[in-house]
């Protein structure tokens, strides 16, 4: 594990740090120079020799990406499917499961909109019931309430590890333990946690996990991956199949492959995948434990500093909090705050109610400002954010 890294060096390795004060790491982080260079290098190779030929030349490196993801998640390369984003990864897992009338899906209040929309669609199609477990006072899923819901009608537990709308970290490993004990498949949306904290699919107890490349992993856009536990793979038939996922063995017959690549398609963009490989190796070299500590301490400091700005209310829930910091700034609408900060060279984002509707409605929130930190941010940048916010009222 890494000792304290030289933040100045890490910032020098990130071209964007010289341009912007960047707090949109939960949207899409600034990529390291080496990631961008690898993408461009491959595009140049494709330009010179052709796309198929270029892919042949880098085949071992493309293949090594499965190993990098597996080391990141502590699983086997055969349990990884590469995807274009976390949503598609999640969907390939979810729509592989079969539901019947009277079945139940158990989830938590902070489930991401795209996932919940899929629950609703499948509920309309099949009559499956969606049960949202109560939250405890800290805002986390209440483990006792969740356990109370688990009976033989429940065919899936789906949890968002870190919501898009706050710093809360769900007690995923405890949920995983309950899922295992009850023998219920557990699908974890780790889109926001991957790359900012140490993840081990065995410790988490999840059977399926989705993640994206562009957020805390600092990879290129259009990259993501799905983990499916080996024992689970056999029970799952992908909702879509192509000639990579299956082989046409005789005129009237096909055979689906038995590793996680059955969730992939043959065609894929090689350049971003090579960039993702560089980004994952970069994170692994820094050490996910170090990244987690650094991100958490910066986010804690940001919450403390923001609380000193008159009118700002930090809105994050959870006993354990990560790099996502959300706040409101009365009387300013979130969009106005974002634009003001943008005009002053500071990148943040707004969160609308519809991205995590159940949680936002329960808390009576319409919108939030989200400032998400990464390890390359500095204390001086946090101070600047607060100064610029104060200046909004001058
Ligand atoms: C919790 C969560 N899940 C899933 C997604 C979707 O990820 P992607 O845009 O890579 O499909 C997001 C994106 O913000 C998210 O915050």
Coordinates of C-alpha atoms and ligand atoms in Angstrom, one line a residue:
X1 CA 0.0 0.0 0.0
X2 CA 1.2 3.5 -0.8
X3 CA 2.6 5.9 1.7
X4 CA 1.5 9.5 1.3
X5 CA 1.8 10.4 -2.3
X6 CA 3.2 13.6 -3.6
X7 CA 0.0 15.5 -4.5
X8 CA 1.9 18.0 -6.5
X9 CA 3.2 15.2 -8.7
X10 CA -0.2 13.7 -9.0
X11 CA -1.6 17.1 -10.1
X12 CA 1.2 17.5 -12.6
X13 CA 0.2 14.2 -14.1
X14 CA -3.3 15.6 -14.5
X15 CA -3.4 18.3 -17.2
X16 CA -6.9 19.5 -16.0
X17 CA -5.6 20.5 -12.6
X18 CA -3.9 23.5 -14.2
X19 CA -7.1 24.6 -15.8
X20 CA -9.8 24.2 -13.3
X21 CA -10.7 23.7 -9.7
X22 CA -12.4 20.4 -10.2
X23 CA -15.1 19.0 -7.9
X24 CA -17.1 17.0 -10.4
X25 CA -15.4 13.7 -9.8
X26 CA -18.7 11.9 -9.2
X27 CA -19.6 13.0 -12.7
X28 CA -16.5 12.4 -14.7
X29 CA -13.1 12.8 -13.1
X30 CA -10.1 14.5 -14.7
X31 CA -8.1 11.8 -16.5
X32 CA -4.4 11.4 -15.9
X33 CA -2.2 12.3 -18.9
X34 CA -1.2 8.7 -19.3
X35 CA -4.8 7.6 -19.8
X36 CA -5.5 10.2 -22.5
X37 CA -2.1 9.5 -24.2
X38 CA -3.0 5.7 -24.4
X39 CA -6.3 6.5 -26.0
X40 CA -4.9 8.9 -28.6
X41 CA -2.0 6.5 -29.3
X42 CA -4.4 3.8 -30.2
X43 CA -6.6 6.0 -32.4
X44 CA -3.4 7.0 -34.3
X45 CA -2.6 3.3 -34.7
X46 CA -6.1 2.6 -36.0
X47 CA -5.7 5.6 -38.4
X48 CA -2.5 4.0 -39.8
X49 CA -3.2 0.3 -40.0
X50 CA -7.0 -0.1 -39.6
X51 CA -9.2 -0.9 -36.7
X52 CA -9.1 -4.7 -36.8
X53 CA -5.4 -4.8 -37.4
X54 CA -4.7 -2.3 -34.6
X55 CA -6.8 -4.5 -32.2
X56 CA -4.8 -7.5 -33.2
X57 CA -1.6 -5.6 -32.3
X58 CA -2.9 -4.8 -28.8
X59 CA -4.8 -8.0 -28.2
X60 CA -2.7 -9.0 -25.1
X61 CA -3.2 -5.5 -23.6
X62 CA -6.9 -5.7 -24.2
X63 CA -7.0 -9.1 -22.6
X64 CA -5.0 -7.8 -19.6
X65 CA -7.8 -5.4 -18.8
X66 CA -9.9 -8.3 -17.4
X67 CA -7.1 -9.0 -15.1
X68 CA -6.8 -5.4 -14.0
X69 CA -10.6 -5.2 -13.2
X70 CA -10.3 -8.6 -11.4
X71 CA -7.5 -7.3 -9.2
X72 CA -9.5 -4.1 -8.5
X73 CA -12.5 -6.1 -7.3
X74 CA -10.7 -9.2 -6.0
X75 CA -12.4 -11.7 -8.3
X76 CA -11.5 -13.8 -11.4
X77 CA -11.1 -12.4 -14.9
X78 CA -13.7 -14.9 -16.1
X79 CA -16.2 -13.1 -13.8
X80 CA -15.8 -9.8 -15.7
X81 CA -17.7 -8.4 -18.7
X82 CA -16.6 -5.2 -20.2
X83 CA -19.4 -2.7 -21.0
X84 CA -19.9 0.8 -22.2
X85 CA -21.1 2.2 -18.9
X86 CA -22.5 1.2 -15.5
X87 CA -26.1 1.4 -16.6
X88 CA -25.6 -1.2 -19.4
X89 CA -23.7 -3.4 -17.0
X90 CA -26.4 -3.2 -14.4
X91 CA -29.1 -3.8 -17.0
X92 CA -27.4 -6.9 -18.4
X93 CA -27.4 -8.4 -15.0
X94 CA -30.9 -7.3 -14.0
X95 CA -32.6 -8.3 -17.2
X96 CA -31.0 -11.7 -17.1
X97 CA -33.0 -12.5 -14.0
X98 CA -36.5 -14.0 -14.3
X99 CA -39.4 -12.7 -12.2
X100 CA -42.9 -14.0 -11.8
X101 CA -46.1 -12.6 -10.3
X102 CA -45.8 -12.4 -6.5
X103 CA -42.0 -12.3 -6.6
X104 CA -40.3 -9.4 -4.8
X105 CA -37.3 -7.1 -5.4
X106 CA -36.0 -5.5 -2.2
X107 CA -34.1 -2.3 -2.5
X108 CA -33.2 0.9 -0.5
X109 CA -34.4 4.5 -0.6
X110 CA -31.4 5.8 -2.5
X111 CA -31.6 3.5 -5.5
X112 CA -30.5 5.2 -8.7
X113 CA -33.2 6.4 -11.1
X114 CA -32.2 4.1 -14.0
X115 CA -32.3 1.1 -11.8
X116 CA -35.7 1.9 -10.3
X117 CA -37.1 2.6 -13.8
X118 CA -36.1 -0.9 -14.7
X119 CA -37.8 -2.3 -11.6
X120 CA -40.9 -0.4 -12.6
X121 CA -40.8 -1.7 -16.1
X122 CA -40.3 -5.3 -15.0
X123 CA -43.1 -4.9 -12.4
X124 CA -45.5 -3.8 -15.1
X125 CA -44.5 -6.7 -17.3
X126 CA -44.4 -9.5 -14.7
X127 CA -46.3 -8.4 -11.6
X128 CA -43.1 -8.4 -9.4
X129 CA -43.4 -6.2 -6.3
X130 CA -40.8 -3.6 -5.4
X131 CA -40.2 -3.3 -1.6
X132 CA -38.1 -0.3 -0.4
X133 CA -36.6 -1.1 2.9
X134 CA -36.8 1.6 5.6
X135 CA -33.8 3.8 6.3
X136 CA -32.4 4.2 9.8
X137 CA -31.8 7.6 11.5
X138 CA -28.4 7.9 9.8
X139 CA -30.1 7.6 6.4
X140 CA -28.6 4.1 5.7
X141 CA -30.7 1.1 4.8
X142 CA -32.1 -0.2 8.1
X143 CA -30.6 -3.7 8.4
X144 CA -33.2 -5.1 10.7
X145 CA -36.0 -3.7 8.5
X146 CA -34.3 -5.2 5.4
X147 CA -33.9 -8.6 7.1
X148 CA -37.5 -8.5 8.1
X149 CA -38.5 -8.3 4.4
X150 CA -36.4 -11.3 3.3
X151 CA -38.6 -14.3 2.7
X152 CA -38.9 -16.8 -0.2
X153 CA -40.8 -14.3 -2.3
X154 CA -37.7 -12.1 -2.6
X155 CA -35.8 -12.9 -5.8
X156 CA -33.4 -10.0 -5.7
X157 CA -31.7 -7.5 -3.3
X158 CA -30.6 -4.5 -5.3
X159 CA -28.5 -1.8 -3.5
X160 CA -26.8 1.4 -4.6
X161 CA -23.5 1.5 -2.6
X162 CA -23.0 5.2 -2.8
X163 CA -25.9 7.3 -4.1
X164 CA -25.5 9.9 -6.8
X165 CA -27.0 12.5 -4.4
X166 CA -24.8 12.3 -1.4
X167 CA -21.8 11.1 0.6
X168 CA -23.6 8.2 2.3
X169 CA -21.9 4.8 2.0
X170 CA -24.5 2.0 2.4
X171 CA -23.5 -0.9 4.7
X172 CA -23.1 -3.1 1.6
X173 CA -21.1 -5.9 3.3
X174 CA -23.8 -6.3 6.0
X175 CA -26.5 -6.4 3.3
X176 CA -24.4 -9.0 1.5
X177 CA -24.2 -11.1 4.6
X178 CA -28.0 -11.0 5.0
X179 CA -28.4 -11.9 1.3
X180 CA -26.1 -14.9 1.5
X181 CA -27.8 -16.1 4.7
X182 CA -31.2 -15.9 2.9
X183 CA -29.8 -17.3 -0.4
X184 CA -31.0 -14.3 -2.4
X185 CA -29.0 -12.8 -5.3
X186 CA -27.5 -9.5 -4.4
X187 CA -26.9 -6.9 -7.2
X188 CA -24.7 -3.9 -6.1
X189 CA -24.5 -0.7 -8.0
X190 CA -20.9 0.4 -7.2
X191 CA -20.9 3.1 -9.9
X192 CA -19.9 5.8 -7.4
X193 CA -17.8 3.8 -5.0
X194 CA -15.5 2.1 -7.5
X195 CA -12.2 4.0 -7.7
X196 CA -12.7 6.0 -4.5
X197 CA -12.7 3.1 -2.0
X198 CA -11.3 -0.4 -1.6
X199 CA -13.8 -2.9 -2.9
X200 CA -13.7 -6.7 -2.5
X201 CA -16.6 -8.6 -3.9
X202 CA -16.2 -11.4 -1.4
X203 CA -16.2 -9.1 1.5
X204 CA -19.2 -7.2 0.0
X205 CA -21.0 -10.5 -0.5
X206 CA -22.5 -9.4 -3.8
X207 CA -23.3 -11.7 -6.7
X208 CA -23.3 -9.0 -9.3
X209 CA -21.7 -5.5 -9.3
X210 CA -21.6 -2.8 -11.9
X211 CA -19.2 0.1 -12.3
X212 CA -18.2 2.8 -14.7
X213 CA -14.8 4.0 -15.9
X214 CA -15.2 7.7 -16.1
X215 CA -16.0 8.6 -12.4
X216 CA -13.7 7.8 -9.5
X217 CA -11.5 5.5 -11.6
X218 CA -10.5 8.4 -13.8
X219 CA -10.9 6.4 -17.0
X220 CA -12.4 7.5 -20.4
X221 CA -16.1 8.0 -21.0
X222 CA -17.9 5.1 -22.5
X223 CA -16.3 2.5 -20.4
X224 CA -17.8 0.3 -17.7
X225 CA -17.9 -3.3 -16.4
X226 CA -20.0 -5.9 -14.8
X227 CA -18.9 -8.5 -12.2
X228 CA -20.9 -11.7 -11.9
X229 CA -20.0 -14.4 -9.4
X230 CA -19.1 -17.7 -11.0
X231 CA -21.9 -19.6 -9.2
X232 CA -24.4 -17.0 -10.4
X233 CA -23.3 -17.1 -14.1
X234 CA -24.9 -20.4 -14.7
X235 CA -28.4 -19.3 -13.7
X236 CA -28.3 -16.2 -15.8
X237 CA -29.3 -15.9 -19.5
X238 CA -28.4 -12.6 -21.0
X239 CA -31.4 -10.6 -22.4
X240 CA -29.4 -10.0 -25.6
X241 CA -27.0 -12.3 -27.4
X242 CA -24.6 -11.9 -30.3
X243 CA -21.9 -14.0 -31.8
X244 CA -19.5 -13.2 -29.0
X245 CA -21.9 -14.1 -26.3
X246 CA -23.0 -17.3 -28.1
X247 CA -21.8 -19.5 -30.9
X248 CA -24.1 -20.6 -33.8
X249 CA -23.1 -24.3 -33.7
X250 CA -25.6 -25.7 -36.3
X251 CA -28.4 -24.3 -38.4
X252 CA -30.9 -24.5 -35.6
X253 CA -28.8 -24.3 -32.6
X254 CA -26.6 -21.8 -30.6
X255 CA -24.6 -22.3 -27.4
X256 CA -24.1 -19.5 -24.9
X257 CA -20.6 -19.2 -23.5
X258 CA -20.2 -19.9 -19.8
X259 CA -18.0 -17.0 -18.6
X260 CA -19.1 -13.4 -18.0
X261 CA -18.2 -12.4 -21.6
X262 CA -21.7 -13.7 -22.5
X263 CA -22.9 -10.3 -21.4
X264 CA -20.6 -8.5 -24.0
X265 CA -21.0 -7.7 -27.7
X266 CA -18.3 -8.4 -30.3
X267 CA -18.0 -4.8 -31.4
X268 CA -16.4 -2.5 -28.9
X269 CA -14.1 0.6 -28.9
X270 CA -10.6 -0.5 -28.2
X271 CA -9.1 2.9 -27.5
X272 CA -11.2 3.8 -24.4
X273 CA -10.7 0.3 -23.1
X274 CA -6.9 0.6 -23.3
X275 CA -7.3 4.0 -21.5
X276 CA -9.4 2.3 -18.8
X277 CA -6.7 -0.3 -18.3
X278 CA -4.1 2.5 -17.7
X279 CA -6.5 4.2 -15.3
X280 CA -7.1 1.1 -13.2
X281 CA -3.4 0.3 -13.0
X282 CA -2.8 3.9 -12.0
X283 CA -5.4 3.5 -9.1
X284 CA -4.0 0.2 -8.1
X285 CA -0.5 1.6 -8.0
X286 CA -1.6 4.4 -5.7
X287 CA -3.5 1.9 -3.5
X288 CA -7.3 2.0 -3.0
X289 CA -6.9 2.1 0.7
X290 CA -4.8 5.3 0.4
X291 CA -7.2 6.8 -2.1
X292 CA -10.1 6.0 0.3
X293 CA -8.4 7.7 3.2
X294 CA -7.3 10.7 1.3
X295 CA -10.7 11.2 -0.4
X296 CA -12.6 10.8 2.9
X297 CA -10.4 13.2 4.8
X298 CA -10.7 15.9 2.1
X299 CA -14.5 15.4 1.9
X300 CA -14.7 15.7 5.7
X301 CA -12.7 18.9 5.6
X302 CA -14.9 20.3 2.8
X303 CA -18.1 19.6 4.8
X304 CA -16.5 21.4 7.8
X305 CA -15.5 24.4 5.7
X306 CA -18.8 24.6 3.9
X307 CA -20.7 24.5 7.2
X308 CA -18.9 27.8 8.0
X309 CA -20.4 29.5 5.0
X310 CA -23.5 31.4 6.0
X311 CA -26.6 29.9 4.2
X312 CA -24.9 26.7 3.2
X313 CA -26.4 23.5 4.6
X314 CA -24.5 20.3 4.0
X315 CA -27.0 17.6 3.2
X316 CA -25.0 14.4 3.3
X317 CA -26.3 11.4 5.3
X318 CA -24.7 8.3 6.6
X319 CA -22.3 7.3 9.4
X320 CA -19.6 6.5 6.9
X321 CA -19.3 9.2 4.2
X322 CA -17.2 9.3 1.0
X323 CA -16.0 11.9 -1.5
X324 CA -19.4 13.2 -2.5
X325 CA -20.4 16.3 -0.8
X326 CA -23.9 17.8 -1.3
X327 CA -25.3 21.0 0.0
X328 CA -28.0 23.7 -0.5
X329 CA -27.3 27.4 -0.3
X330 CA -30.3 29.4 0.5
X331 CA -31.7 31.4 -1.2
X332 CA -29.9 30.4 -4.3
X333 CA -31.2 27.7 -6.6
X334 CA -28.7 24.9 -7.3
X335 CA -28.3 25.8 -10.9
X336 CA -27.4 29.4 -10.1
X337 CA -24.7 28.2 -7.6
X338 CA -23.3 25.9 -10.2
X339 CA -23.2 28.6 -12.9
X340 CA -21.6 31.1 -10.4
X341 CA -18.9 28.6 -9.5
X342 CA -18.4 27.7 -13.2
X343 CA -17.9 31.4 -14.0
X344 CA -15.2 31.4 -11.4
X345 CA -13.4 28.3 -12.7
X346 CA -14.9 25.8 -10.3
X347 CA -16.6 22.7 -11.5
X348 CA -19.5 21.2 -9.5
X349 CA -22.9 19.7 -10.5
X350 CA -26.5 19.9 -9.6
X351 CA -28.6 16.9 -8.6
X352 CA -32.3 16.9 -9.4
X353 CA -35.0 15.1 -7.4
X354 CA -35.7 12.6 -10.2
X355 CA -32.2 11.0 -10.0
X356 CA -33.0 9.5 -6.6
X357 CA -36.7 10.3 -6.3
X358 CA -37.6 8.2 -3.2
X359 CA -34.8 9.6 -1.1
X360 CA -35.2 13.2 -2.2
X361 CA -39.0 13.1 -1.7
X362 CA -38.6 11.6 1.8
X363 CA -36.2 14.4 2.7
X364 CA -38.2 17.1 1.1
X365 CA -35.4 18.1 -1.3
X366 CA -35.9 19.3 -4.9
X367 CA -32.3 19.8 -5.8
X368 CA -28.7 19.9 -4.4
X369 CA -25.3 21.2 -5.4
X370 CA -22.8 18.3 -5.6
X371 CA -19.1 19.0 -5.1
X372 CA -17.2 15.7 -5.2
X373 CA -13.6 15.6 -4.3
X374 CA -10.8 13.3 -5.5
X375 CA -7.3 12.7 -4.1
X376 CA -5.7 15.3 -6.4
X377 CA -7.8 18.1 -4.9
X378 CA -6.1 20.3 -2.3
X379 CA -7.1 22.2 0.9
X380 CA -6.4 25.4 -1.0
X381 CA -9.1 24.4 -3.5
X382 CA -11.6 23.8 -0.8
X383 CA -10.9 27.2 0.7
X384 CA -11.4 28.7 -2.7
X385 CA -14.7 27.0 -3.2
X386 CA -15.9 28.5 0.1
X387 CA -14.5 32.0 -0.7
X388 CA -16.3 32.0 -4.1
X389 CA -19.5 30.9 -2.5
X390 CA -19.3 33.7 0.1
X391 CA -18.6 36.2 -2.7
X392 CA -22.0 35.2 -4.2
X393 CA -23.7 37.2 -1.4
X394 CA -21.5 40.2 -1.6
Ligands
LIG1 C1 -25.4 5.4 -8.5 C2 -25.2 5.4 -9.9 N1 -25.5 4.3 -10.6 C3 -25.4 4.3 -12.0 C4 -25.0 5.4 -12.7 C5 -25.0 5.3 -14.2 O1 -23.7 5.2 -14.6 P1 -23.3 5.3 -16.2 O2 -23.7 6.7 -16.5 O3 -21.9 5.0 -16.3 O4 -24.2 4.4 -16.9 C6 -24.7 6.6 -12.0 C7 -24.3 7.8 -12.8 O5 -24.3 8.9 -12.3 C8 -24.8 6.6 -10.6 O6 -24.5 7.7 -9.9

